[in-house]
PDB file of C-alpha atoms in Angstrom:
ATOM      1  CA  MET A 129     -59.807 -20.379 -76.182  1.00 48.00           C
ATOM      2  CA  GLU A 130     -58.288 -19.306 -79.478  1.00 56.00           C
ATOM      3  CA  VAL A 131     -54.383 -19.751 -80.172  1.00 57.00           C
ATOM      4  CA  SER A 132     -52.670 -17.400 -82.487  1.00 62.00           C
ATOM      5  CA  ASP A 133     -50.363 -18.635 -85.344  1.00 65.00           C
ATOM      6  CA  THR A 134     -47.789 -16.173 -84.414  1.00 62.00           C
ATOM      7  CA  PRO A 135     -44.969 -17.493 -82.364  1.00 66.00           C
ATOM      8  CA  LEU A 136     -45.348 -17.000 -78.348  1.00 59.00           C
ATOM      9  CA  LEU A 137     -42.406 -14.556 -78.122  1.00 61.00           C
ATOM     10  CA  ASP A 138     -43.494 -12.635 -80.992  1.00 64.00           C
ATOM     11  CA  ARG A 139     -46.967 -11.984 -79.207  1.00 59.00           C
ATOM     12  CA  MET A 140     -45.232 -11.227 -76.055  1.00 59.00           C
ATOM     13  CA  ARG A 141     -43.225  -8.713 -77.543  1.00 61.00           C
ATOM     14  CA  LYS A 142     -43.768  -4.872 -77.255  1.00 56.00           C
ATOM     15  CA  THR A 143     -43.555  -2.350 -79.992  1.00 52.00           C
ATOM     16  CA  ASP A 144     -40.155  -1.377 -78.614  1.00 55.00           C
ATOM     17  CA  GLY A 145     -39.092  -5.125 -78.594  1.00 54.00           C
ATOM     18  CA  ASP A 146     -39.121  -5.913 -74.725  1.00 57.00           C
ATOM     19  CA  LEU A 147     -40.973  -8.709 -73.504  1.00 53.00           C
ATOM     20  CA  MET A 148     -44.635  -7.674 -72.139  1.00 55.00           C
ATOM     21  CA  CYS A 149     -44.505  -7.632 -68.316  1.00 63.00           C
ATOM     22  CA  PRO A 150     -48.151  -9.072 -67.614  1.00 75.00           C
ATOM     23  CA  HIS A 151     -47.291 -12.338 -69.374  1.00 76.00           C
ATOM     24  CA  ARG A 152     -43.890 -12.679 -67.450  1.00 79.00           C
ATOM     25  CA  ALA A 153     -45.129 -11.500 -64.236  1.00 83.00           C
ATOM     26  CA  VAL A 154     -48.089 -14.337 -64.376  1.00 87.00           C
ATOM     27  CA  LEU A 155     -45.209 -16.725 -65.093  1.00 87.00           C
ATOM     28  CA  GLU A 156     -43.012 -15.826 -62.060  1.00 88.00           C
ATOM     29  CA  HIS A 157     -45.872 -15.898 -60.065  1.00 89.00           C
ATOM     30  CA  VAL A 158     -46.870 -19.403 -60.767  1.00 90.00           C
ATOM     31  CA  THR A 159     -43.336 -20.844 -61.233  1.00 90.00           C
ATOM     32  CA  SER A 160     -41.836 -19.108 -58.236  1.00 91.00           C
ATOM     33  CA  ARG A 161     -40.467 -21.174 -55.404  1.00 90.00           C
ATOM     34  CA  TRP A 162     -43.308 -20.438 -53.127  1.00 93.00           C
ATOM     35  CA  GLY A 163     -46.159 -20.138 -55.813  1.00 95.00           C
ATOM     36  CA  THR A 164     -45.228 -23.513 -57.352  1.00 95.00           C
ATOM     37  CA  LEU A 165     -45.480 -25.223 -53.822  1.00 95.00           C
ATOM     38  CA  VAL A 166     -48.637 -23.304 -52.946  1.00 97.00           C
ATOM     39  CA  LEU A 167     -50.490 -24.200 -55.991  1.00 97.00           C
ATOM     40  CA  ILE A 168     -49.563 -27.876 -55.920  1.00 96.00           C
ATOM     41  CA  VAL A 169     -50.392 -28.235 -52.253  1.00 96.00           C
ATOM     42  CA  LEU A 170     -53.838 -26.713 -52.868  1.00 97.00           C
ATOM     43  CA  LEU A 171     -54.609 -29.094 -55.633  1.00 97.00           C
ATOM     44  CA  GLU A 172     -55.248 -31.605 -52.802  1.00 95.00           C
ATOM     45  CA  ARG A 173     -58.021 -29.292 -50.944  1.00 97.00           C
ATOM     46  CA  SER A 174     -58.544 -26.055 -49.318  1.00 97.00           C
ATOM     47  CA  TYR A 175     -56.306 -25.208 -46.559  1.00 97.00           C
ATOM     48  CA  ARG A 176     -56.261 -22.971 -43.499  1.00 95.00           C
ATOM     49  CA  PHE A 177     -52.875 -20.557 -43.571  1.00 94.00           C
ATOM     50  CA  SER A 178     -51.241 -22.724 -40.834  1.00 93.00           C
ATOM     51  CA  GLU A 179     -52.012 -25.924 -42.326  1.00 95.00           C
ATOM     52  CA  LEU A 180     -50.846 -24.850 -45.625  1.00 96.00           C
ATOM     53  CA  ARG A 181     -47.598 -23.535 -44.101  1.00 95.00           C
ATOM     54  CA  ARG A 182     -47.038 -26.909 -42.332  1.00 94.00           C
ATOM     55  CA  GLU A 183     -47.543 -28.763 -45.630  1.00 94.00           C
ATOM     56  CA  ILE A 184     -45.089 -26.559 -47.657  1.00 94.00           C
ATOM     57  CA  SER A 185     -42.785 -26.669 -44.764  1.00 91.00           C
ATOM     58  CA  LYS A 186     -42.474 -30.375 -45.263  1.00 91.00           C
ATOM     59  CA  VAL A 187     -40.345 -29.594 -48.342  1.00 88.00           C
ATOM     60  CA  SER A 188     -38.800 -26.371 -47.676  1.00 89.00           C
ATOM     61  CA  GLN A 189     -39.552 -23.487 -44.747  1.00 92.00           C
ATOM     62  CA  VAL A 190     -41.241 -20.894 -45.692  1.00 91.00           C
ATOM     63  CA  SER A 191     -41.900 -17.880 -43.493  1.00 92.00           C
ATOM     64  CA  GLU A 192     -45.476 -16.510 -42.649  1.00 92.00           C
ATOM     65  CA  LYS A 193     -44.560 -13.221 -44.778  1.00 94.00           C
ATOM     66  CA  MET A 194     -43.530 -14.983 -47.787  1.00 94.00           C
ATOM     67  CA  LEU A 195     -46.491 -17.558 -47.473  1.00 95.00           C
ATOM     68  CA  ALA A 196     -48.988 -14.392 -46.888  1.00 95.00           C
ATOM     69  CA  GLN A 197     -47.270 -12.447 -49.920  1.00 95.00           C
ATOM     70  CA  THR A 198     -47.560 -15.438 -52.371  1.00 95.00           C
ATOM     71  CA  LEU A 199     -51.260 -16.091 -51.503  1.00 96.00           C
ATOM     72  CA  GLN A 200     -52.090 -12.515 -52.147  1.00 96.00           C
ATOM     73  CA  THR A 201     -50.439 -12.515 -55.268  1.00 95.00           C
ATOM     74  CA  LEU A 202     -52.280 -15.440 -56.390  1.00 96.00           C
ATOM     75  CA  GLU A 203     -55.561 -14.265 -54.990  1.00 96.00           C
ATOM     76  CA  ARG A 204     -54.768 -11.093 -57.029  1.00 95.00           C
ATOM     77  CA  ASP A 205     -54.045 -13.073 -60.307  1.00 94.00           C
ATOM     78  CA  GLY A 206     -57.355 -14.959 -59.716  1.00 96.00           C
ATOM     79  CA  MET A 207     -55.838 -18.402 -58.773  1.00 97.00           C
ATOM     80  CA  VAL A 208     -56.708 -18.565 -55.044  1.00 98.00           C
ATOM     81  CA  ASN A 209     -59.817 -17.706 -53.384  1.00 97.00           C
ATOM     82  CA  ARG A 210     -59.389 -16.509 -49.847  1.00 97.00           C
ATOM     83  CA  ASP A 211     -62.331 -17.232 -47.749  1.00 95.00           C
ATOM     84  CA  ALA A 212     -62.581 -15.279 -44.394  1.00 93.00           C
ATOM     85  CA  LYS A 213     -65.423 -16.584 -42.212  1.00 90.00           C
ATOM     86  CA  PRO A 214     -66.553 -14.270 -39.649  1.00 89.00           C
ATOM     87  CA  VAL A 215     -66.039 -16.480 -36.590  1.00 90.00           C
ATOM     88  CA  ILE A 216     -64.027 -16.299 -33.230  1.00 89.00           C
ATOM     89  CA  PRO A 217     -61.246 -17.155 -33.600  1.00 87.00           C
ATOM     90  CA  PRO A 218     -61.061 -16.063 -37.229  1.00 85.00           C
ATOM     91  CA  ARG A 219     -61.267 -18.817 -39.931  1.00 90.00           C
ATOM     92  CA  VAL A 220     -59.872 -18.152 -43.469  1.00 93.00           C
ATOM     93  CA  ASP A 221     -59.422 -20.914 -45.757  1.00 96.00           C
ATOM     94  CA  TYR A 222     -57.267 -21.061 -49.131  1.00 98.00           C
ATOM     95  CA  ALA A 223     -58.550 -22.764 -52.345  1.00 98.00           C
ATOM     96  CA  LEU A 224     -57.894 -22.806 -56.136  1.00 98.00           C
ATOM     97  CA  THR A 225     -60.221 -21.003 -58.395  1.00 98.00           C
ATOM     98  CA  ASP A 226     -60.923 -23.076 -61.605  1.00 97.00           C
ATOM     99  CA  LEU A 227     -58.040 -21.080 -63.116  1.00 97.00           C
ATOM    100  CA  GLY A 228     -55.945 -21.688 -60.356  1.00 97.00           C
ATOM    101  CA  ARG A 229     -56.767 -25.219 -60.640  1.00 97.00           C
ATOM    102  CA  GLU A 230     -55.816 -25.227 -64.324  1.00 96.00           C
ATOM    103  CA  GLY A 231     -52.548 -23.375 -63.530  1.00 96.00           C
ATOM    104  CA  ALA A 232     -51.442 -25.624 -60.987  1.00 97.00           C
ATOM    105  CA  GLU A 233     -52.056 -28.699 -63.114  1.00 97.00           C
ATOM    106  CA  GLN A 234     -49.616 -27.396 -65.649  1.00 95.00           C
ATOM    107  CA  VAL A 235     -47.239 -26.450 -62.845  1.00 95.00           C
ATOM    108  CA  ARG A 236     -47.663 -29.969 -61.408  1.00 95.00           C
ATOM    109  CA  ASP A 237     -47.145 -31.523 -64.762  1.00 96.00           C
ATOM    110  CA  LEU A 238     -44.063 -29.427 -65.099  1.00 94.00           C
ATOM    111  CA  SER A 239     -42.790 -30.447 -61.591  1.00 93.00           C
ATOM    112  CA  LEU A 240     -43.495 -34.089 -62.190  1.00 95.00           C
ATOM    113  CA  TRP A 241     -41.347 -33.985 -65.835  1.00 96.00           C
ATOM    114  CA  THR A 242     -38.406 -32.379 -64.194  1.00 94.00           C
ATOM    115  CA  GLU A 243     -38.592 -35.157 -61.598  1.00 94.00           C
ATOM    116  CA  ARG A 244     -38.749 -37.945 -64.474  1.00 97.00           C
ATOM    117  CA  ARG A 245     -35.828 -36.189 -66.430  1.00 97.00           C
ATOM    118  CA  MET A 246     -33.508 -35.153 -63.792  1.00 96.00           C
ATOM    119  CA  ALA A 247     -30.959 -38.176 -64.475  1.00 97.00           C
ATOM    120  CA  ALA A 248     -30.872 -36.698 -68.091  1.00 97.00           C
ATOM    121  CA  VAL A 249     -30.326 -33.138 -66.965  1.00 96.00           C
ATOM    122  CA  GLN A 250     -27.606 -34.135 -64.647  1.00 97.00           C
ATOM    123  CA  LYS A 251     -25.835 -36.227 -67.282  1.00 97.00           C
ATOM    124  CA  ALA A 252     -25.964 -33.170 -69.728  1.00 97.00           C
ATOM    125  CA  ARG A 253     -24.445 -31.166 -67.230  1.00 96.00           C
ATOM    126  CA  GLN A 254     -21.634 -33.475 -66.523  1.00 97.00           C
ATOM    127  CA  GLU A 255     -20.973 -33.693 -70.067  1.00 96.00           C
ATOM    128  CA  TYR A 256     -21.314 -30.095 -70.657  1.00 97.00           C
ATOM    129  CA  ASP A 257     -18.885 -29.439 -67.555  1.00 95.00           C
ATOM    130  CA  ALA A 258     -16.483 -32.107 -69.106  1.00 95.00           C
ATOM    131  CA  ALA A 259     -16.451 -30.592 -72.229  1.00 96.00           C
ATOM    132  CA  LYS A 260     -15.571 -26.964 -70.847  1.00 91.00           C
ATOM    133  CA  ALA A 261     -12.792 -28.088 -68.564  1.00 88.00           C
TER     134      ALA A 261
END
């Protein structure tokens, strides 16, 4: 993978100065409330839809509709593989692709960093609020 010397935001800008949608869209997909949880959970192993929903619901309740939309978005982005088996009853497994595993590891690391640094963030917020009061 080649990395440009041009600053990231400059590479993301269109000629009219707006940020390019494709980059932002992928960032939004992997860092969205449900995208982050789906990616982190799927780092463990593949899951059936209902198993994945139960696992995510240990942290935050997710509707079937939102989970289905998130999985479909991540599948479209090449991060999640949907494996529908032609059996009765139907069985569908979701797993990370290589691209998805790479993204999930990055999201997990960011999540762990926020967990480790939450005290510093809270302290900064308190100092900011006190200075503004």
